[in-house]
Every structure is written in C-alpha cells, then in structure tokens.
N, CA and C atoms as an extended XYZ file, in Angstrom:
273
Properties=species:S:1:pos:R:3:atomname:S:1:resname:S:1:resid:I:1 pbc="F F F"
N       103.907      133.512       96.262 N   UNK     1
C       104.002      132.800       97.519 CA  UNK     1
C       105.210      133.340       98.268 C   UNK     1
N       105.041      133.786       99.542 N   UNK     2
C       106.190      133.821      100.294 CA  UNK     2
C       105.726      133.498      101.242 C   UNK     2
N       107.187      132.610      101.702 N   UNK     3
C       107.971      131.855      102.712 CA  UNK     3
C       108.861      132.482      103.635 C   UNK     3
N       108.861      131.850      104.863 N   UNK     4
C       109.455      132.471      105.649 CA  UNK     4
C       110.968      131.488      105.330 C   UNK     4
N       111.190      130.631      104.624 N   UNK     5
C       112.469      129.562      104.992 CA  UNK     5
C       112.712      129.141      103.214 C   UNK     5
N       113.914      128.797      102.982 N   UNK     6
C       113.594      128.457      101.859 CA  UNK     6
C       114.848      127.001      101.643 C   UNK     6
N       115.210      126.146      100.697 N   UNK     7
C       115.337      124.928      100.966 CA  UNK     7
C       117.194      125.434      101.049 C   UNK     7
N       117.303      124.223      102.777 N   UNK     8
C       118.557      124.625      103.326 CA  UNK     8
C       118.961      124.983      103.885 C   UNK     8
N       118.136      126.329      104.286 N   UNK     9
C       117.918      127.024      105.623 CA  UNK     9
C       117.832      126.312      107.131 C   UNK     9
N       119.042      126.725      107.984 N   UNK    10
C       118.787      126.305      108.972 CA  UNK    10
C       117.467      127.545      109.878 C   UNK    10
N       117.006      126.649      110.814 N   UNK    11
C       115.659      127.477      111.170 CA  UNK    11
C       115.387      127.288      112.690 C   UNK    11
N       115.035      127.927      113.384 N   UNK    12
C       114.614      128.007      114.153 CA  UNK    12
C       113.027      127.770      114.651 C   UNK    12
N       112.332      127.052      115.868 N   UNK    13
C       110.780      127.116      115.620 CA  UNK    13
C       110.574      127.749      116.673 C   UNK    13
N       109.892      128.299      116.083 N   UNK    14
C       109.453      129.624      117.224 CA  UNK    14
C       108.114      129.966      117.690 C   UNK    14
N       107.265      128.908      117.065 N   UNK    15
C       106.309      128.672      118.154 CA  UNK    15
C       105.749      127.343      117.465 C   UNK    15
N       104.836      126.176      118.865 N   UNK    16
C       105.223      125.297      119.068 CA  UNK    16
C       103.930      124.328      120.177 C   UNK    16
N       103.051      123.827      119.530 N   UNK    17
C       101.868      123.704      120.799 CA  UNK    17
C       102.641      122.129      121.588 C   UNK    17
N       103.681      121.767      120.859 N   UNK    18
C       104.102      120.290      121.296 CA  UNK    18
C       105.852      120.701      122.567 C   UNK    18
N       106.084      122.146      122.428 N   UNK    19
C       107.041      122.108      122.888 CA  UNK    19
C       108.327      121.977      122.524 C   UNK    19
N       108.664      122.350      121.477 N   UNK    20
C       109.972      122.389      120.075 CA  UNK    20
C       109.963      123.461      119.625 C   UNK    20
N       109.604      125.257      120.772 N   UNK    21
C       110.378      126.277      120.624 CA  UNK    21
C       112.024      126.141      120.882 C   UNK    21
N       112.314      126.808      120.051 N   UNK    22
C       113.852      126.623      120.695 CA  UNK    22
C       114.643      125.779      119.875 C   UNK    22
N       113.669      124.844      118.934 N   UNK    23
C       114.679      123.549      118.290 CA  UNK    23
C       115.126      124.246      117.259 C   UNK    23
N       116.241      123.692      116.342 N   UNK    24
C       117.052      124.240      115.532 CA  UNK    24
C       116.845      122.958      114.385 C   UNK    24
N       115.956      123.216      113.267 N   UNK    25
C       116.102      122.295      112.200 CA  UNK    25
C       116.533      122.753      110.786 C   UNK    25
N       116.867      121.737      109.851 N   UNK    26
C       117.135      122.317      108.274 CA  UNK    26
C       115.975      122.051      107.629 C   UNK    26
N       115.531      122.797      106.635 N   UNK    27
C       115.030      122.728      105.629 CA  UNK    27
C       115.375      122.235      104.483 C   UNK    27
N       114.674      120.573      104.725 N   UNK    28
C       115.191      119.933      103.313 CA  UNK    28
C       114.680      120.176      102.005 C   UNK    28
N       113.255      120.180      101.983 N   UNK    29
C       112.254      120.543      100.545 CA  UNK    29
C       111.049      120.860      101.090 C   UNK    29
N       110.556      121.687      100.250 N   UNK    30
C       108.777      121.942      100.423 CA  UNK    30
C       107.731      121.150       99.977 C   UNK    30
N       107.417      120.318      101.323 N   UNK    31
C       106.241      119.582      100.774 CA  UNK    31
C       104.855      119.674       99.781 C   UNK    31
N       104.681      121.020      100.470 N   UNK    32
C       103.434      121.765       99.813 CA  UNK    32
C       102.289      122.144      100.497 C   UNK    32
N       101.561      123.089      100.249 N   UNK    33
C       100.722      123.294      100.815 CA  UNK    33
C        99.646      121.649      101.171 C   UNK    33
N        99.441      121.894      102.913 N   UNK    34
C        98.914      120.624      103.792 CA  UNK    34
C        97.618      121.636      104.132 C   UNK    34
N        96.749      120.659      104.617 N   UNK    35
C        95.796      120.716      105.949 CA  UNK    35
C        96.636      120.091      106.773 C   UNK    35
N        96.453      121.054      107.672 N   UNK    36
C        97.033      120.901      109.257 CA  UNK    36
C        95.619      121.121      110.609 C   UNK    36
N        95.793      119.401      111.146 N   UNK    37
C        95.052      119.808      112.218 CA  UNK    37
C        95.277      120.668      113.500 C   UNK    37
N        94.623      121.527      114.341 N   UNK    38
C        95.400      121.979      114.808 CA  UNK    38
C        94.949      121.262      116.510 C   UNK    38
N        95.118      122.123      117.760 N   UNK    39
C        94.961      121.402      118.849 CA  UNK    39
C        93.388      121.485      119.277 C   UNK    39
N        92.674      122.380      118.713 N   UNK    40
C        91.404      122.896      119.023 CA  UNK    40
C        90.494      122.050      118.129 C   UNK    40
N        91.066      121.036      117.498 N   UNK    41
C        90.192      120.741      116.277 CA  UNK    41
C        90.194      121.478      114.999 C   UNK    41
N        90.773      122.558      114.642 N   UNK    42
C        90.315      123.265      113.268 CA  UNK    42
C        91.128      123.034      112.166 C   UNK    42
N        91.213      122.844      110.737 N   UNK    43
C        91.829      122.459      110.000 CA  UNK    43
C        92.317      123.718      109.348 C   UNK    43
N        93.566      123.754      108.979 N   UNK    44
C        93.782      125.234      108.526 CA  UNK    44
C        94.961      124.637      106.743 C   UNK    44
N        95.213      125.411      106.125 N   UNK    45
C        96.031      124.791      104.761 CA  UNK    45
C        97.229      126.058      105.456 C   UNK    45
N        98.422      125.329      105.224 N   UNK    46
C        99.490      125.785      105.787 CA  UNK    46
C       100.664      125.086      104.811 C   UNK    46
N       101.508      126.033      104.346 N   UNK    47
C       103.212      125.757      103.862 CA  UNK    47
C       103.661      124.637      104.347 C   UNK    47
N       104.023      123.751      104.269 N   UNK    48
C       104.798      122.729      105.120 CA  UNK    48
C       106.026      122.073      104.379 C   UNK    48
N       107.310      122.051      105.428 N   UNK    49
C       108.463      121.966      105.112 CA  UNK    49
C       109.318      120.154      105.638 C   UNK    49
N       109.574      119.201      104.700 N   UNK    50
C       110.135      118.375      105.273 CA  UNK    50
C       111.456      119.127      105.985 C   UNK    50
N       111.244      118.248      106.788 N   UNK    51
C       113.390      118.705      107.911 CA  UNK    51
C       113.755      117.712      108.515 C   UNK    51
N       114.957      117.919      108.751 N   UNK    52
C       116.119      116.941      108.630 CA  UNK    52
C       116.024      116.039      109.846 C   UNK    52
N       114.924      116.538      110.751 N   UNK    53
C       114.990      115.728      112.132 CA  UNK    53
C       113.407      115.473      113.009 C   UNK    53
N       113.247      114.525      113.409 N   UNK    54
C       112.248      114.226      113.788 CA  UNK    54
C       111.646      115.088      115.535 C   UNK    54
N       110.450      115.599      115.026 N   UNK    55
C       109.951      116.943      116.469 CA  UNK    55
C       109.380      116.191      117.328 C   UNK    55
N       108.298      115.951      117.871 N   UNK    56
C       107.246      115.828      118.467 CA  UNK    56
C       106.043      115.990      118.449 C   UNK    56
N       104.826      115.865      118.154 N   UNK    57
C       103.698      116.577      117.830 CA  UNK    57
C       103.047      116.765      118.863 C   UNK    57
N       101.629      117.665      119.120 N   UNK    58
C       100.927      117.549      120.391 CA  UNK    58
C       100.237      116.435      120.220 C   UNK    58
N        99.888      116.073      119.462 N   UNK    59
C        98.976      114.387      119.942 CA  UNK    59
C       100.142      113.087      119.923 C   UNK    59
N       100.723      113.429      120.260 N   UNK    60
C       101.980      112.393      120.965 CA  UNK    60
C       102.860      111.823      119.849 C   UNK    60
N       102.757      111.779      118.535 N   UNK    61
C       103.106      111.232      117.199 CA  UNK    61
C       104.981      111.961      117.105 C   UNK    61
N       105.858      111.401      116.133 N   UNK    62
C       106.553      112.314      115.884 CA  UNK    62
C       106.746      112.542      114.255 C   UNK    62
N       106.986      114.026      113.727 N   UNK    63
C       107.002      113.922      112.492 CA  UNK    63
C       108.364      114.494      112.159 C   UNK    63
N       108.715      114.923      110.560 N   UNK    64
C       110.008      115.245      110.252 CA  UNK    64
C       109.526      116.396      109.317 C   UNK    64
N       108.125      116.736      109.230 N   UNK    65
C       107.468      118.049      109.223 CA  UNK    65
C       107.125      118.668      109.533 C   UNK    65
N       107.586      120.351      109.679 N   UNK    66
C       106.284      121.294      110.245 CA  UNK    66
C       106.243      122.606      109.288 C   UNK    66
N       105.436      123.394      109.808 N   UNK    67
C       105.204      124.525      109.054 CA  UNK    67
C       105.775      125.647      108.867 C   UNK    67
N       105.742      126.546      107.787 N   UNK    68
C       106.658      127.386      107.801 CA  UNK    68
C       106.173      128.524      108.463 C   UNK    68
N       104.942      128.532      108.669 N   UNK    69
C       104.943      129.831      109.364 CA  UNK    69
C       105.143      129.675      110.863 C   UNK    69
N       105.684      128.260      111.280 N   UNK    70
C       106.252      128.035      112.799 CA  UNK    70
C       107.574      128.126      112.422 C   UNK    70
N       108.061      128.768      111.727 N   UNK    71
C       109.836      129.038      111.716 CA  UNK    71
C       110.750      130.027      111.208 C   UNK    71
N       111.385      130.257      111.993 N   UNK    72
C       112.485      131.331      111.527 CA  UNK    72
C       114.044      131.104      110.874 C   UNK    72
N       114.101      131.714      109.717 N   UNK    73
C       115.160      131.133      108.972 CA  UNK    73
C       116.453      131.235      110.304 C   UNK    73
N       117.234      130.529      109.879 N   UNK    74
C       118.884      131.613      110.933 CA  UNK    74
C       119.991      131.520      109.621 C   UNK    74
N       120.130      132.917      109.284 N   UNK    75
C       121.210      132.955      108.076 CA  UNK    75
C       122.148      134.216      108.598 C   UNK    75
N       123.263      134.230      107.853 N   UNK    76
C       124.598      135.109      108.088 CA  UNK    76
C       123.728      136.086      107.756 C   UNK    76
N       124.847      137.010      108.411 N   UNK    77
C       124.394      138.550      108.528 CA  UNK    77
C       124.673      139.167      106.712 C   UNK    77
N       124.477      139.838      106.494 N   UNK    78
C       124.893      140.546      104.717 CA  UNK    78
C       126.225      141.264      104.963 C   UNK    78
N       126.245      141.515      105.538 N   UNK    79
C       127.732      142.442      105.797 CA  UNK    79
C       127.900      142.340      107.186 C   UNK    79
N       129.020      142.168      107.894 N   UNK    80
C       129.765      142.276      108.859 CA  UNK    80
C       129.441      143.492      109.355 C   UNK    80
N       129.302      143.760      111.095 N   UNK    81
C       129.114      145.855      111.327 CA  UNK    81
C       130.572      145.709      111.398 C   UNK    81
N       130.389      147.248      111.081 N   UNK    82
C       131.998      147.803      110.705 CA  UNK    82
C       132.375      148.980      112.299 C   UNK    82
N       132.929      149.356      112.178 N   UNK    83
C       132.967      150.787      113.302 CA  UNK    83
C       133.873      151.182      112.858 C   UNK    83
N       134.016      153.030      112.425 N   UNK    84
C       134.540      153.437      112.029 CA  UNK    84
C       135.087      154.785      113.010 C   UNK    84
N       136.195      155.243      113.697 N   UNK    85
C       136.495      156.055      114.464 CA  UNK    85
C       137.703      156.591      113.984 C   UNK    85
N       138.278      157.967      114.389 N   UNK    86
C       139.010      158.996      114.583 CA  UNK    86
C       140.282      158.708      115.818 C   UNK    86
N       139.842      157.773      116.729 N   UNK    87
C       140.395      157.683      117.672 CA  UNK    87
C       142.002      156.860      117.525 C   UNK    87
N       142.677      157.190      117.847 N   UNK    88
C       144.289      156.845      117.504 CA  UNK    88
C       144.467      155.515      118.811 C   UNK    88
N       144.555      154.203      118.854 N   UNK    89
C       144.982      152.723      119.090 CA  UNK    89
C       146.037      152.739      119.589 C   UNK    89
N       146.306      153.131      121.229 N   UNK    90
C       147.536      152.458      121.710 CA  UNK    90
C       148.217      151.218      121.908 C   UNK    90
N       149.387      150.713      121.449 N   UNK    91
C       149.432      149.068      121.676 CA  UNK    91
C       150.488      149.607      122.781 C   UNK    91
C-alpha cells in the first residue's frame, strides 16, 4: 500500500469538489480503506485519513475525514540547498 501522507503529517488538499483546496490539515490515523460517494453518484474505495479539523463536504455535511489521494504531505526539506562559490565576501 502506498500513501501519499502518513500519520502526523501536516498536508495540504489539493483537490476538493466542496472547496478546501488550499486547507492545511494533520493527519491523525488511517481510518481505512472507505467507499466514498462521489458528486456524480459513483462509489469508489479510497484511503481515508481522520484529521485534526473539521472540512466541508459537497453535500453540505462537515467531516474530520478525507482522502488521501486528495492530499499532499508538507514536510522539511532533507537537506538544506547549500551554494558553494570561489567568490571572495566583502564586509
């Protein structure tokens, strides 16, 4: 199984039929694989992640779940960029 988020992760949602691109949530635990209705009617089985804050849904409801493949982790970089030059630093 891979996940785009994993528990803790702050995240980003990045897409959104209710309008909660842009929101910034944590990842508390993995619910588990759901049926998710979607706006067209179709039922699809999707990752789903409790988080720390309550969204909006498109049928007007609000939940404190959504899916992981609506999110992008946001974590530190692995290493700092460095720049490395020749050039001599006047103070």
């Amino acid at each position: 199984m891979t996940l785009n988020c994993k528990v803790g992760d702050l995240a980003i949602v990045v897409r959104s039929e209710a309008g909660n691109e842009g929101k910034i949530v944590r990842c508390v635990r993995l619910v588990g694989k759901m049926n998710v209705v979607l706006r067209d009617g179709r039922i699809v089985a999707s990752w789903v992640w409790k988080i720390d804050s309550l969204l909006p849904s498109w049928s007007g409801k609000v939940s404190n779940r959504v899916e992981d493949c609506l999110l992008r982790p946001i974590r530190p970089l692995d290493e700092p960029e460095t720049i490395t030059t020749d050039d001599e630093v006047m103070a």
